Short mmCIF file of C-alpha atoms and ligand atoms in Angstrom, two decimals:
data_model
loop_
_atom_site.label_atom_id
_atom_site.label_comp_id
_atom_site.label_asym_id
_atom_site.label_seq_id
_atom_site.Cartn_x
_atom_site.Cartn_y
_atom_site.Cartn_z
CA MET A 1 140.45 83.72 137.68
CA SER A 2 139.31 80.60 135.82
CA ARG A 3 135.66 80.02 135.13
CA ARG A 4 135.58 76.91 137.30
CA VAL A 5 136.45 78.97 140.34
CA LEU A 6 134.26 81.94 139.47
CA VAL A 7 130.96 80.07 139.11
CA PRO A 8 130.90 78.47 142.57
CA LEU A 9 132.01 81.77 144.06
CA LEU A 10 129.14 83.66 142.42
CA LEU A 11 126.65 81.07 143.56
CA CYS A 12 128.05 81.37 147.00
CA LEU A 13 127.71 85.16 146.99
CA SER A 14 124.06 84.86 146.11
CA GLY A 15 123.36 82.78 149.21
CA CYS A 16 125.69 79.95 150.06
CA GLY A 17 123.17 78.05 152.17
CA GLY A 18 124.24 76.41 155.39
CA ALA A 19 125.61 78.74 158.08
CA PRO A 20 123.45 81.79 158.90
CA PRO A 21 125.18 85.14 158.39
CA ALA A 22 127.28 86.10 161.36
CA GLY A 23 126.29 89.15 163.43
CA PRO A 24 123.10 91.19 163.53
CA VAL A 25 121.12 92.35 160.50
CA VAL A 26 121.79 96.06 160.05
CA ILE A 27 119.07 98.26 158.59
CA ARG A 28 120.00 101.78 157.60
CA PHE A 29 118.19 105.02 156.86
CA LEU A 30 119.09 108.61 156.17
CA GLU A 31 117.51 111.49 158.11
CA ALA A 32 118.33 115.07 159.10
CA PRO A 33 120.55 115.67 162.16
CA ASP A 34 118.84 114.30 165.28
CA VAL A 35 118.26 117.67 166.99
CA GLY A 36 116.78 116.69 170.36
CA GLY A 37 117.98 113.07 170.37
CA GLY A 38 114.56 111.51 169.69
CA TRP A 39 115.77 109.16 166.97
CA HIS A 40 118.57 107.80 169.11
CA ALA A 41 116.11 107.15 171.93
CA ILE A 42 113.70 105.31 169.59
CA ILE A 43 116.49 103.21 168.08
CA ASP A 44 117.85 102.26 171.53
CA ARG A 45 114.39 101.16 172.64
CA PHE A 46 113.89 99.16 169.45
CA GLU A 47 117.26 97.43 169.63
CA ALA A 48 116.71 96.52 173.28
CA GLN A 49 113.65 94.48 172.31
CA SER A 50 114.89 93.21 168.93
CA PRO A 51 117.94 91.01 169.33
CA GLY A 52 119.63 90.41 166.02
CA ILE A 53 118.64 93.76 164.44
CA ARG A 54 120.70 96.94 164.51
CA VAL A 55 119.44 100.24 163.15
CA ASP A 56 121.98 102.56 161.60
CA LEU A 57 120.77 106.16 161.41
CA VAL A 58 122.78 108.23 158.96
CA GLU A 59 122.44 111.86 160.02
CA GLY A 60 122.63 113.68 156.70
CA PRO A 61 122.34 117.32 155.65
CA PRO A 62 119.34 119.29 156.99
CA SER A 63 117.96 120.15 153.54
CA THR A 64 115.30 117.78 152.24
CA ASP A 65 116.49 118.38 148.64
CA THR A 66 119.98 117.11 149.40
CA ARG A 67 118.74 114.02 151.17
CA GLU A 68 116.41 113.25 148.28
CA GLU A 69 119.40 113.44 145.95
CA MET A 70 121.38 111.12 148.23
CA TYR A 71 118.66 108.48 148.25
CA ALA A 72 118.14 108.85 144.50
CA ALA A 73 121.87 108.55 143.80
CA ALA A 74 122.04 105.34 145.86
CA PHE A 75 119.05 103.78 144.09
CA LEU A 76 120.15 104.87 140.63
CA GLY A 77 123.64 103.55 141.29
CA GLY A 78 122.26 100.17 142.34
CA ASP A 79 123.83 100.55 145.76
CA ALA A 80 121.81 98.94 148.54
CA SER A 81 122.97 101.31 151.30
CA TYR A 82 119.49 102.14 152.52
CA ASP A 83 116.98 99.54 153.67
CA LEU A 84 114.48 102.06 154.96
CA VAL A 85 113.60 105.20 153.05
CA TYR A 86 112.66 108.11 155.29
CA MET A 87 110.65 110.13 152.80
CA ASP A 88 109.38 113.67 152.62
CA VAL A 89 105.77 113.65 151.37
CA PRO A 90 106.44 115.09 147.86
CA TRP A 91 109.02 112.40 147.06
CA VAL A 92 106.50 109.56 147.16
CA PRO A 93 105.19 109.67 143.54
CA LYS A 94 108.70 109.75 142.09
CA PHE A 95 110.20 107.07 144.31
CA ALA A 96 107.20 104.81 143.75
CA ALA A 97 107.06 105.43 139.98
CA ARG A 98 110.77 104.63 139.66
CA GLY A 99 110.30 101.28 141.40
CA TRP A 100 112.59 102.16 144.31
CA LEU A 101 110.01 101.15 146.96
CA ARG A 102 108.12 98.03 147.97
CA THR A 103 104.38 98.37 148.44
CA LEU A 104 103.18 98.18 152.02
CA ASP A 105 99.60 97.22 151.09
CA ALA A 106 99.75 93.84 152.77
CA ARG A 107 101.76 95.01 155.75
CA LEU A 108 99.44 97.79 156.91
CA PRO A 109 95.81 96.62 156.70
CA ALA A 110 92.97 99.10 156.23
CA ALA A 111 91.94 99.00 159.90
CA ALA A 112 95.45 100.01 160.99
CA ARG A 113 95.55 102.83 158.42
CA ALA A 114 92.44 104.44 159.86
CA ALA A 115 94.46 105.59 162.90
CA PHE A 116 96.54 108.02 160.79
CA LEU A 117 95.64 111.53 159.63
CA PRO A 118 94.02 111.25 156.18
CA ALA A 119 96.23 113.73 154.28
CA ASP A 120 99.38 111.95 155.41
CA LEU A 121 98.01 108.63 154.22
CA ALA A 122 96.91 110.13 150.92
CA GLY A 123 100.42 111.52 150.52
CA SER A 124 101.84 108.05 151.17
CA THR A 125 99.83 106.44 148.40
CA TYR A 126 100.64 106.30 144.70
CA ARG A 127 98.29 104.84 142.08
CA GLY A 128 96.27 103.09 144.76
CA HIS A 129 99.20 101.47 146.57
CA LEU A 130 100.65 102.38 149.94
CA PHE A 131 104.39 103.08 149.90
CA ARG A 132 104.99 104.94 153.14
CA VAL A 133 103.87 104.87 156.77
CA PRO A 134 103.58 108.42 158.12
CA MET A 135 105.79 109.13 161.14
CA GLN A 136 105.44 112.89 161.52
CA THR A 137 103.25 115.43 159.86
CA ASP A 138 103.82 119.13 159.26
CA ALA A 139 101.97 122.30 158.34
CA GLY A 140 103.42 125.80 158.06
CA MET A 141 102.51 128.15 160.92
CA LEU A 142 103.08 131.74 161.96
CA TYR A 143 104.94 132.29 165.24
CA TYR A 144 104.77 135.64 167.00
CA ARG A 145 106.27 137.26 170.07
CA SER A 146 103.27 137.53 172.38
CA ASP A 147 105.16 140.05 174.55
CA LEU A 148 105.70 142.41 171.60
CA VAL A 149 102.45 142.18 169.63
CA PRO A 150 98.97 141.80 171.11
CA ARG A 151 97.81 139.00 168.77
CA ALA A 152 98.57 137.27 165.49
CA PRO A 153 97.88 139.26 162.29
CA GLU A 154 95.00 138.13 160.09
CA THR A 155 96.20 139.54 156.79
CA PHE A 156 99.53 139.88 155.03
CA ASP A 157 99.37 143.67 155.20
CA GLU A 158 98.59 143.55 158.88
CA LEU A 159 101.66 141.39 159.43
CA VAL A 160 103.80 144.04 157.75
CA ARG A 161 102.24 146.85 159.81
CA MET A 162 102.67 144.98 163.09
CA ALA A 163 106.21 143.95 162.19
CA ARG A 164 107.22 147.53 161.33
CA ALA A 165 105.83 148.78 164.63
CA ALA A 166 107.59 146.16 166.75
CA GLN A 167 110.90 145.73 164.94
CA ALA A 168 114.20 147.42 165.81
CA PRO A 169 116.63 146.35 163.09
CA PRO A 170 119.33 145.23 162.88
CA GLU A 171 118.99 143.71 166.38
CA ARG A 172 115.38 142.69 165.94
CA TRP A 173 113.74 142.26 162.56
CA GLY A 174 110.04 141.97 161.87
CA PHE A 175 109.82 138.63 160.07
CA VAL A 176 112.03 135.63 159.34
CA PHE A 177 111.21 132.67 157.13
CA GLU A 178 112.78 130.02 154.91
CA GLY A 179 114.14 132.20 152.11
CA LEU A 180 117.03 130.13 150.74
CA GLN A 181 116.73 128.60 147.27
CA TYR A 182 115.55 125.13 148.40
CA GLU A 183 112.36 123.21 149.14
CA GLY A 184 111.57 125.19 152.28
CA LEU A 185 111.23 128.32 150.13
CA VAL A 186 108.64 126.56 147.97
CA THR A 187 106.57 125.55 150.99
CA THR A 188 106.58 129.13 152.27
CA PHE A 189 105.90 130.66 148.86
CA LEU A 190 102.92 128.32 148.36
CA GLU A 191 101.37 129.52 151.62
CA VAL A 192 101.61 133.10 150.39
CA LEU A 193 100.43 132.15 146.90
CA TRP A 194 97.41 130.25 148.25
CA GLY A 195 96.78 133.01 150.79
CA TYR A 196 96.39 135.39 147.83
CA GLY A 197 94.04 132.94 146.11
CA GLY A 198 96.64 131.74 143.55
CA ARG A 199 97.56 128.20 142.45
CA VAL A 200 100.44 126.47 140.64
CA ILE A 201 98.23 124.07 138.67
CA ASP A 202 94.44 124.35 138.54
CA ASP A 203 91.87 121.55 138.80
CA ASP A 204 91.98 120.99 135.04
CA GLY A 205 95.74 120.47 135.12
CA ARG A 206 96.57 123.88 133.60
CA VAL A 207 99.62 125.72 134.93
CA VAL A 208 98.36 129.03 136.31
CA LEU A 209 101.41 130.23 138.21
CA ASP A 210 101.61 133.41 136.12
CA SER A 211 98.21 134.72 137.31
CA PRO A 212 97.62 138.21 138.74
CA ALA A 213 97.02 136.67 142.20
CA ALA A 214 100.42 134.95 142.03
CA GLU A 215 102.03 138.22 141.02
CA ARG A 216 100.56 139.99 144.05
CA ALA A 217 101.83 137.15 146.26
CA LEU A 218 105.38 137.28 144.98
CA GLU A 219 105.43 141.09 145.04
CA TRP A 220 104.45 140.94 148.70
CA MET A 221 107.14 138.39 149.48
CA ALA A 222 109.91 140.17 147.57
CA GLY A 223 108.94 143.42 149.28
CA LEU A 224 109.73 141.91 152.69
CA VAL A 225 113.44 141.49 152.04
CA GLY A 226 115.39 144.39 153.51
CA THR A 227 112.27 146.07 154.94
CA ILE A 228 110.86 143.76 157.63
CA ALA A 229 113.09 140.76 156.90
CA PRO A 230 116.88 140.85 157.01
CA ARG A 231 118.58 140.48 153.62
CA ALA A 232 120.20 137.34 155.05
CA VAL A 233 116.75 135.70 155.06
CA THR A 234 117.48 134.67 151.46
CA ALA A 235 120.04 132.25 152.94
CA TYR A 236 117.79 130.90 155.74
CA GLN A 237 116.57 127.34 156.19
CA GLU A 238 114.24 126.30 159.03
CA GLU A 239 116.93 126.17 161.67
CA ASP A 240 118.36 129.59 160.76
CA ALA A 241 114.91 131.13 161.15
CA ARG A 242 114.29 129.21 164.38
CA GLN A 243 117.61 130.32 165.88
CA ALA A 244 117.05 133.97 164.95
CA PHE A 245 113.57 133.90 166.49
CA GLN A 246 114.71 131.98 169.56
CA GLU A 247 117.52 134.47 170.18
CA GLY A 248 114.98 137.28 170.14
CA ARG A 249 116.05 138.59 166.74
CA ALA A 250 112.60 138.52 165.12
CA VAL A 251 108.99 139.43 165.93
CA PHE A 252 107.35 136.95 163.52
CA MET A 253 108.50 133.70 162.01
CA ARG A 254 107.08 131.25 159.48
CA ASN A 255 108.10 127.75 160.45
CA TRP A 256 106.87 124.21 161.08
CA PRO A 257 105.41 123.26 164.46
CA TYR A 258 108.60 121.46 165.60
CA ALA A 259 110.01 124.86 166.55
CA TRP A 260 107.48 125.23 169.37
CA THR A 261 109.02 122.56 171.62
CA LEU A 262 112.53 123.95 171.07
CA LEU A 263 111.40 127.56 171.68
CA GLN A 264 109.84 126.55 175.01
CA LYS A 265 112.91 124.70 176.38
CA PRO A 266 114.08 126.15 179.69
CA ASP A 267 117.24 127.68 178.18
CA SER A 268 115.31 129.45 175.40
CA PRO A 269 115.33 133.27 175.79
CA VAL A 270 111.79 133.46 174.36
CA ALA A 271 110.20 130.66 176.41
CA GLY A 272 106.72 131.76 177.51
CA LYS A 273 106.70 134.70 175.06
CA VAL A 274 105.62 132.90 171.90
CA GLY A 275 102.25 132.54 170.22
CA ILE A 276 101.46 130.34 167.23
CA ALA A 277 98.71 130.89 164.67
CA PRO A 278 97.68 130.03 161.12
CA MET A 279 99.47 131.93 158.35
CA PRO A 280 97.90 135.26 157.35
CA HIS A 281 95.99 135.68 154.09
CA ALA A 282 94.84 138.45 151.77
CA PRO A 283 91.46 140.08 152.48
CA GLY A 284 88.74 137.90 150.99
CA ALA A 285 91.02 134.85 150.64
CA GLU A 286 91.77 132.06 153.09
CA SER A 287 94.76 131.17 155.18
CA ALA A 288 96.63 128.11 153.90
CA ALA A 289 99.31 125.81 155.23
CA THR A 290 101.52 123.59 153.12
CA LEU A 291 101.30 119.93 154.06
CA GLY A 292 104.70 118.59 155.01
CA GLY A 293 105.73 115.47 156.79
CA TRP A 294 107.84 112.38 156.75
CA GLY A 295 107.39 108.65 156.84
CA PHE A 296 109.05 105.31 156.21
CA GLY A 297 109.13 103.22 153.08
CA ILE A 298 111.02 99.99 152.43
CA ALA A 299 113.64 100.10 149.69
CA ALA A 300 113.04 97.70 146.81
CA SER A 301 116.73 96.83 146.99
CA THR A 302 116.91 95.79 150.64
CA PRO A 303 117.60 92.14 151.42
CA HIS A 304 115.93 92.71 154.84
CA PRO A 305 112.33 93.83 154.24
CA ASP A 306 110.96 92.00 157.28
CA GLU A 307 113.44 93.56 159.69
CA ALA A 308 112.80 96.93 158.06
CA TRP A 309 109.08 96.47 158.62
CA ARG A 310 109.60 95.55 162.27
CA PHE A 311 111.35 98.84 162.81
CA ILE A 312 108.66 100.79 160.91
CA ALA A 313 105.87 99.22 162.96
CA PHE A 314 107.75 100.05 166.16
CA ALA A 315 108.78 103.62 165.28
CA THR A 316 105.38 104.69 163.98
CA SER A 317 103.55 103.42 167.09
CA ALA A 318 101.91 105.97 169.37
CA ASP A 319 104.56 105.62 172.08
CA GLU A 320 107.49 106.26 169.75
CA GLN A 321 105.77 109.13 167.96
CA LYS A 322 105.48 110.67 171.41
CA VAL A 323 109.22 110.22 171.96
CA LEU A 324 109.92 112.05 168.69
CA HIS A 325 107.46 114.73 169.73
CA PHE A 326 108.84 115.36 173.21
CA ARG A 327 112.50 115.20 172.16
CA ASN A 328 112.45 116.76 168.69
CA GLY A 329 109.10 118.56 168.62
CA ARG A 330 107.83 116.54 165.64
CA ILE A 331 104.06 116.30 165.18
CA PRO A 332 102.53 112.85 165.39
CA THR A 333 100.54 111.40 162.50
CA ARG A 334 98.23 109.36 164.71
CA ARG A 335 95.04 111.25 165.23
CA ALA A 336 94.48 109.96 168.76
CA LEU A 337 97.63 111.74 169.93
CA PHE A 338 95.94 115.11 169.40
CA ASP A 339 93.89 114.28 172.50
CA ASP A 340 96.84 112.92 174.43
CA PRO A 341 96.94 114.65 177.87
CA ALA A 342 100.75 114.65 178.08
CA ILE A 343 101.12 116.24 174.64
CA LEU A 344 98.37 118.79 175.31
CA ALA A 345 99.97 119.78 178.62
CA GLU A 346 103.26 120.49 176.87
CA SER A 347 101.84 121.98 173.66
CA PRO A 348 98.38 123.38 174.50
CA TYR A 349 98.10 124.83 170.99
CA TYR A 350 97.79 121.27 169.59
CA ARG A 351 94.02 121.56 169.78
CA SER A 352 94.06 124.49 167.38
CA LEU A 353 96.77 122.85 165.28
CA LEU A 354 94.57 119.90 164.34
CA PRO A 355 92.19 121.95 162.13
CA VAL A 356 95.20 123.55 160.39
CA LEU A 357 96.64 120.10 159.75
CA LEU A 358 93.36 118.71 158.51
CA ALA A 359 93.10 121.59 156.02
CA ALA A 360 96.79 121.60 154.99
CA ARG A 361 97.28 121.58 151.23
CA PRO A 362 99.63 119.28 149.31
CA ARG A 363 102.26 120.55 146.93
CA PRO A 364 101.61 119.57 143.29
CA VAL A 365 101.43 115.76 143.29
CA HIS A 366 103.54 114.60 140.34
CA PRO A 367 106.38 112.11 139.71
CA ARG A 368 108.38 115.08 138.38
CA TYR A 369 107.63 117.26 141.41
CA ALA A 370 111.37 117.74 142.11
CA GLU A 371 111.72 119.52 138.75
CA ILE A 372 108.57 121.57 139.31
CA SER A 373 109.96 122.59 142.68
CA ALA A 374 113.37 123.43 141.22
CA ALA A 375 111.73 125.83 138.73
CA ILE A 376 109.80 127.55 141.54
CA GLN A 377 112.90 127.67 143.74
CA ARG A 378 115.06 129.26 141.03
CA HIS A 379 112.66 131.99 140.04
CA VAL A 380 111.12 132.83 143.42
CA SER A 381 114.64 133.09 144.82
CA ALA A 382 115.67 135.35 141.90
CA ALA A 383 112.72 137.62 142.69
CA LEU A 384 113.63 137.76 146.40
CA VAL A 385 117.19 138.85 145.67
CA GLY A 386 116.01 141.31 142.99
CA ARG A 387 117.49 139.51 139.99
CA GLU A 388 114.07 139.01 138.36
CA THR A 389 110.85 140.99 138.65
CA PRO A 390 108.00 139.09 140.31
CA ALA A 391 106.02 139.02 137.04
CA GLY A 392 109.04 137.87 135.01
CA ALA A 393 109.96 135.23 137.58
CA LEU A 394 106.45 133.78 137.54
CA ARG A 395 106.24 133.76 133.76
CA ALA A 396 109.54 131.91 133.52
CA ALA A 397 108.63 129.43 136.26
CA ALA A 398 105.19 128.80 134.72
CA ASP A 399 106.71 128.15 131.29
CA GLU A 400 109.25 125.72 132.71
CA ILE A 401 106.54 123.88 134.63
CA ARG A 402 104.40 123.69 131.47
CA ALA A 403 107.29 121.96 129.73
CA ILE A 404 107.76 119.58 132.67
CA VAL A 405 104.13 118.51 132.93
CA GLY A 406 103.73 118.39 129.17
CA GLU A 407 101.17 121.16 128.83
CA ARG A 408 101.14 122.88 125.48
C1 LIG B 1 109.79 120.05 156.54
C2 LIG B 1 108.54 119.40 155.98
C3 LIG B 1 108.81 118.89 154.59
C4 LIG B 1 109.32 120.00 153.72
C5 LIG B 1 110.56 120.60 154.31
C6 LIG B 1 111.02 121.81 153.52
O1 LIG B 1 110.76 119.07 156.78
O2 LIG B 1 108.10 118.36 156.80
O3 LIG B 1 107.63 118.33 154.05
O4 LIG B 1 109.58 119.57 152.41
O5 LIG B 1 110.33 121.00 155.65
O6 LIG B 1 112.20 122.34 154.02
#
């Protein structure tokens, strides 16, 4: 093609002026499969009141790690597939530091921010700028079969004792949790680690994952596999654990609160037989929940930031958070919804959930969190399947994390 033809064509591609683009503006985001149909309901309601905008939900793989890689691959490859970025809380520092997000400082004024739970907002902020609007929050909880055990256990050892007494393997195991080598394993491991008084990184920034407390935590966890947890637990993600528990194949389960709504559906064999409580802890230490949760950012690469914002403002409103709650069980991030009569009628435990959420602890906040997590995933998983000893696994993970965060 001669230069004379190419130049006008390039100019034209970058905005020919004149006729507006034909058809609606399409804004796209990637999320997990829409179990419950809440996202489709929200998008239908938005499109009905927003002529000219279409929202394209890409239902991707259930694992957060894989979806993070998909977003990262798109941004690294300079491909503008995603206008909205539906982000897990630990992704925020990396995505912001890489310049993949627009700041939302001017779009969400301070008064509007005050309506959200503080930890979710803190997790949406990087170096003083807001990059995400929280849509749903999360904190790890212990579920128990209230028809099989009289109450929730307080301590880790009590959980094991109660599980042994009530289990009947292989039909019904004592405990199921997220044991696969992926992010869900890290969130569960942290709850055990913290529950034993351990840390990954201390307040002075030193990596302390190879402490005696951490060793006790990982020994406890590795000791579950094949005794009160099925060996297959090392291949479980959230939904595998939820299905096992819902089918009556487990006495206890560690999972996020979304499972509650699904467990109580009329066709659930355990409806009405489920209790939910904070995670157990070691004697003398405190129960801890990992802070999870998701929210929307706007991709730096989108040509449609205003349309993207219109959808964010709509979806994160109280009404739409309720839709996602009732359909998919997701927990709202707006504090006022914890007093909402309709939500409390359906999920009475929400009153006791609020203190757990307010105390939920973040994973290490670092732009290289994905690598920190990968080191924990690899070695904790190796300990669960018996390929590494708990002490060896923690030493190796701690050394890798020291190299990642630059500690000598
Ligand atoms: C849930 C949490 C998220 C966490 C993930 C791990 O989706 O909300 O924060 O990373 O589970 O599997």
